Short mmCIF file of C-alpha atoms and ligand atoms in Angstrom, two decimals:
data_model
loop_
_atom_site.label_atom_id
_atom_site.label_comp_id
_atom_site.label_asym_id
_atom_site.label_seq_id
_atom_site.Cartn_x
_atom_site.Cartn_y
_atom_site.Cartn_z
CA MET A 966 30.06 -30.34 -15.15
CA ALA A 967 26.26 -30.49 -15.27
CA LYS A 968 25.45 -28.56 -19.50
CA ILE A 969 22.83 -26.77 -19.65
CA ASP A 970 19.94 -27.73 -21.68
CA ALA A 971 19.06 -24.02 -22.69
CA VAL A 972 18.85 -20.54 -21.71
CA MET A 973 15.46 -18.56 -21.30
CA GLY A 974 15.15 -15.63 -22.54
CA TRP A 975 14.35 -12.40 -21.66
CA LYS A 976 11.07 -12.35 -24.48
CA LYS A 977 9.67 -15.85 -23.11
CA LEU A 978 8.68 -14.11 -19.63
CA ASP A 979 5.82 -13.13 -19.15
CA LEU A 980 4.93 -9.95 -18.82
CA GLY A 981 5.11 -8.83 -15.01
CA CYS A 982 2.80 -6.57 -13.37
CA VAL A 983 -0.15 -6.31 -16.64
CA ILE A 984 -3.27 -6.22 -15.94
CA ARG A 985 -4.09 -8.69 -18.41
CA GLN A 986 -8.53 -8.26 -18.10
CA PRO A 987 -10.54 -5.10 -17.38
CA GLY A 988 -11.81 -5.24 -13.63
CA SER A 989 -11.06 -8.60 -12.69
CA SER A 990 -9.33 -8.21 -9.62
CA ARG A 991 -12.02 -9.79 -7.64
CA THR A 992 -10.71 -12.84 -9.67
CA PHE A 993 -7.32 -12.73 -7.29
CA LYS A 994 -7.77 -14.43 -4.09
CA THR A 995 -5.02 -11.93 -1.99
CA GLY A 996 -6.13 -13.74 0.80
CA ASP A 997 -3.83 -16.58 1.09
CA TRP A 998 -1.02 -14.88 3.14
CA ARG A 999 -2.57 -13.74 6.36
CA SER A 1000 -1.20 -14.55 9.37
CA GLN A 1001 -3.91 -14.10 11.59
CA ARG A 1002 -7.45 -13.17 10.66
CA PRO A 1003 -9.68 -10.23 12.61
CA VAL A 1004 -13.10 -11.80 14.34
CA VAL A 1005 -16.14 -9.57 14.75
CA ASP A 1006 -17.70 -9.81 18.45
CA ARG A 1007 -21.16 -9.04 17.89
CA ASP A 1008 -21.71 -8.22 20.96
CA LYS A 1009 -19.67 -5.22 21.27
CA CYS A 1010 -20.64 -3.92 18.50
CA ILE A 1011 -22.83 -1.00 17.82
CA LYS A 1012 -22.67 -1.23 13.60
CA CYS A 1013 -21.36 2.15 13.36
CA GLY A 1014 -18.91 0.54 10.33
CA LEU A 1015 -15.61 2.16 11.11
CA CYS A 1016 -13.67 -1.44 10.44
CA TRP A 1017 -15.41 -1.82 6.50
CA VAL A 1018 -14.48 2.78 6.15
CA TYR A 1019 -10.96 1.88 7.20
CA CYS A 1020 -10.33 -1.99 5.65
CA PRO A 1021 -7.66 -1.26 2.90
CA ASP A 1022 -8.87 -4.01 1.05
CA LEU A 1023 -12.39 -3.93 1.79
CA ALA A 1024 -13.33 -7.23 3.67
CA MET A 1025 -15.07 -6.68 5.57
CA VAL A 1026 -18.44 -5.75 4.50
CA PRO A 1027 -21.53 -5.64 5.07
CA ALA A 1028 -23.92 -8.22 6.51
CA GLU A 1029 -27.01 -8.95 8.26
CA GLU A 1030 -28.82 -6.17 10.23
CA GLY A 1031 -26.70 -4.57 9.75
CA TYR A 1032 -23.25 -5.88 11.29
CA TYR A 1033 -20.07 -6.21 9.05
CA LYS A 1034 -18.24 -9.57 8.73
CA VAL A 1035 -14.78 -10.63 7.32
CA ASN A 1036 -13.84 -11.24 3.63
CA LEU A 1037 -10.93 -14.09 4.28
CA ASP A 1038 -10.98 -14.50 0.50
CA TYR A 1039 -8.90 -10.86 0.51
CA CYS A 1040 -8.69 -10.06 4.46
CA LYS A 1041 -4.20 -9.82 4.83
CA GLY A 1042 -4.51 -10.04 8.62
CA CYS A 1043 -2.98 -5.57 8.31
CA GLY A 1044 -5.40 -5.69 11.91
CA ILE A 1045 -6.78 -1.61 11.52
CA CYS A 1046 -9.81 -3.14 11.46
CA ALA A 1047 -9.55 -4.12 15.22
CA LYS A 1048 -7.12 -1.16 15.90
CA GLU A 1049 -9.94 1.63 14.85
CA CYS A 1050 -12.77 -0.48 16.05
CA PRO A 1051 -14.03 1.91 19.07
CA LYS A 1052 -16.08 -0.98 20.52
CA ASP A 1053 -13.25 -3.08 21.01
CA ALA A 1054 -15.36 -5.98 19.07
CA ILE A 1055 -13.03 -6.60 16.66
CA THR A 1056 -10.10 -9.80 17.89
CA MET A 1057 -7.09 -11.03 15.60
CA VAL A 1058 -6.51 -14.61 15.98
CA LEU A 1059 -3.82 -16.33 15.27
CA GLU A 1060 -5.38 -18.57 11.50
CA GLU A 1061 -3.93 -21.47 13.34
CA ASP A 1062 -6.71 -21.46 16.19
S1 LIG B 467 -15.27 -0.48 14.16
FE1 LIG B 467 -16.40 -2.24 16.04
S2 LIG B 467 -18.19 -1.57 16.16
FE2 LIG B 467 -18.33 -0.44 14.45
S3 LIG B 467 -18.90 -1.57 13.07
FE3 LIG B 467 -17.69 -2.75 13.22
S4 LIG B 467 -16.77 -3.95 14.10
FE4 LIG B 467 -18.70 -2.99 14.52
S1 LIG B 468 -7.36 -6.52 9.01
FE1 LIG B 468 -7.03 -5.93 7.42
S2 LIG B 468 -7.77 -6.75 5.56
FE2 LIG B 468 -8.10 -7.83 7.25
S3 LIG B 468 -10.78 -6.87 7.49
FE3 LIG B 468 -9.14 -5.77 9.29
S4 LIG B 468 -8.90 -4.43 7.67
FE4 LIG B 468 -9.22 -5.38 6.79
#
């Protein structure tokens, strides 16, 4: 029978749900578990900014000439921006495409 050499006590576990450094959320790039990503068709885009307003992660950001682009470091691929775009200018594509 295998012998257990050591049992870690709860006092040695890292604290969970603790922000040790205020204002550090930008360092946590949370888009790596995305399965789909939004692609903006600028030929259809009217620069209304609704994708930016509705994105729950502020991952749709202003770009040059009044357009909007996706910050894939934080985009979760939820598709809300594509659903809310009034011109169907955003298409969700599989990550591997
Ligand atoms: S919601 Fe659609 S039309 Fe409006 S800025 Fe975003 S991509 Fe362009
Ligand atoms: S797919 Fe979701 S998280 Fe990504 S840009 Fe659109 S609304 Fe934001």
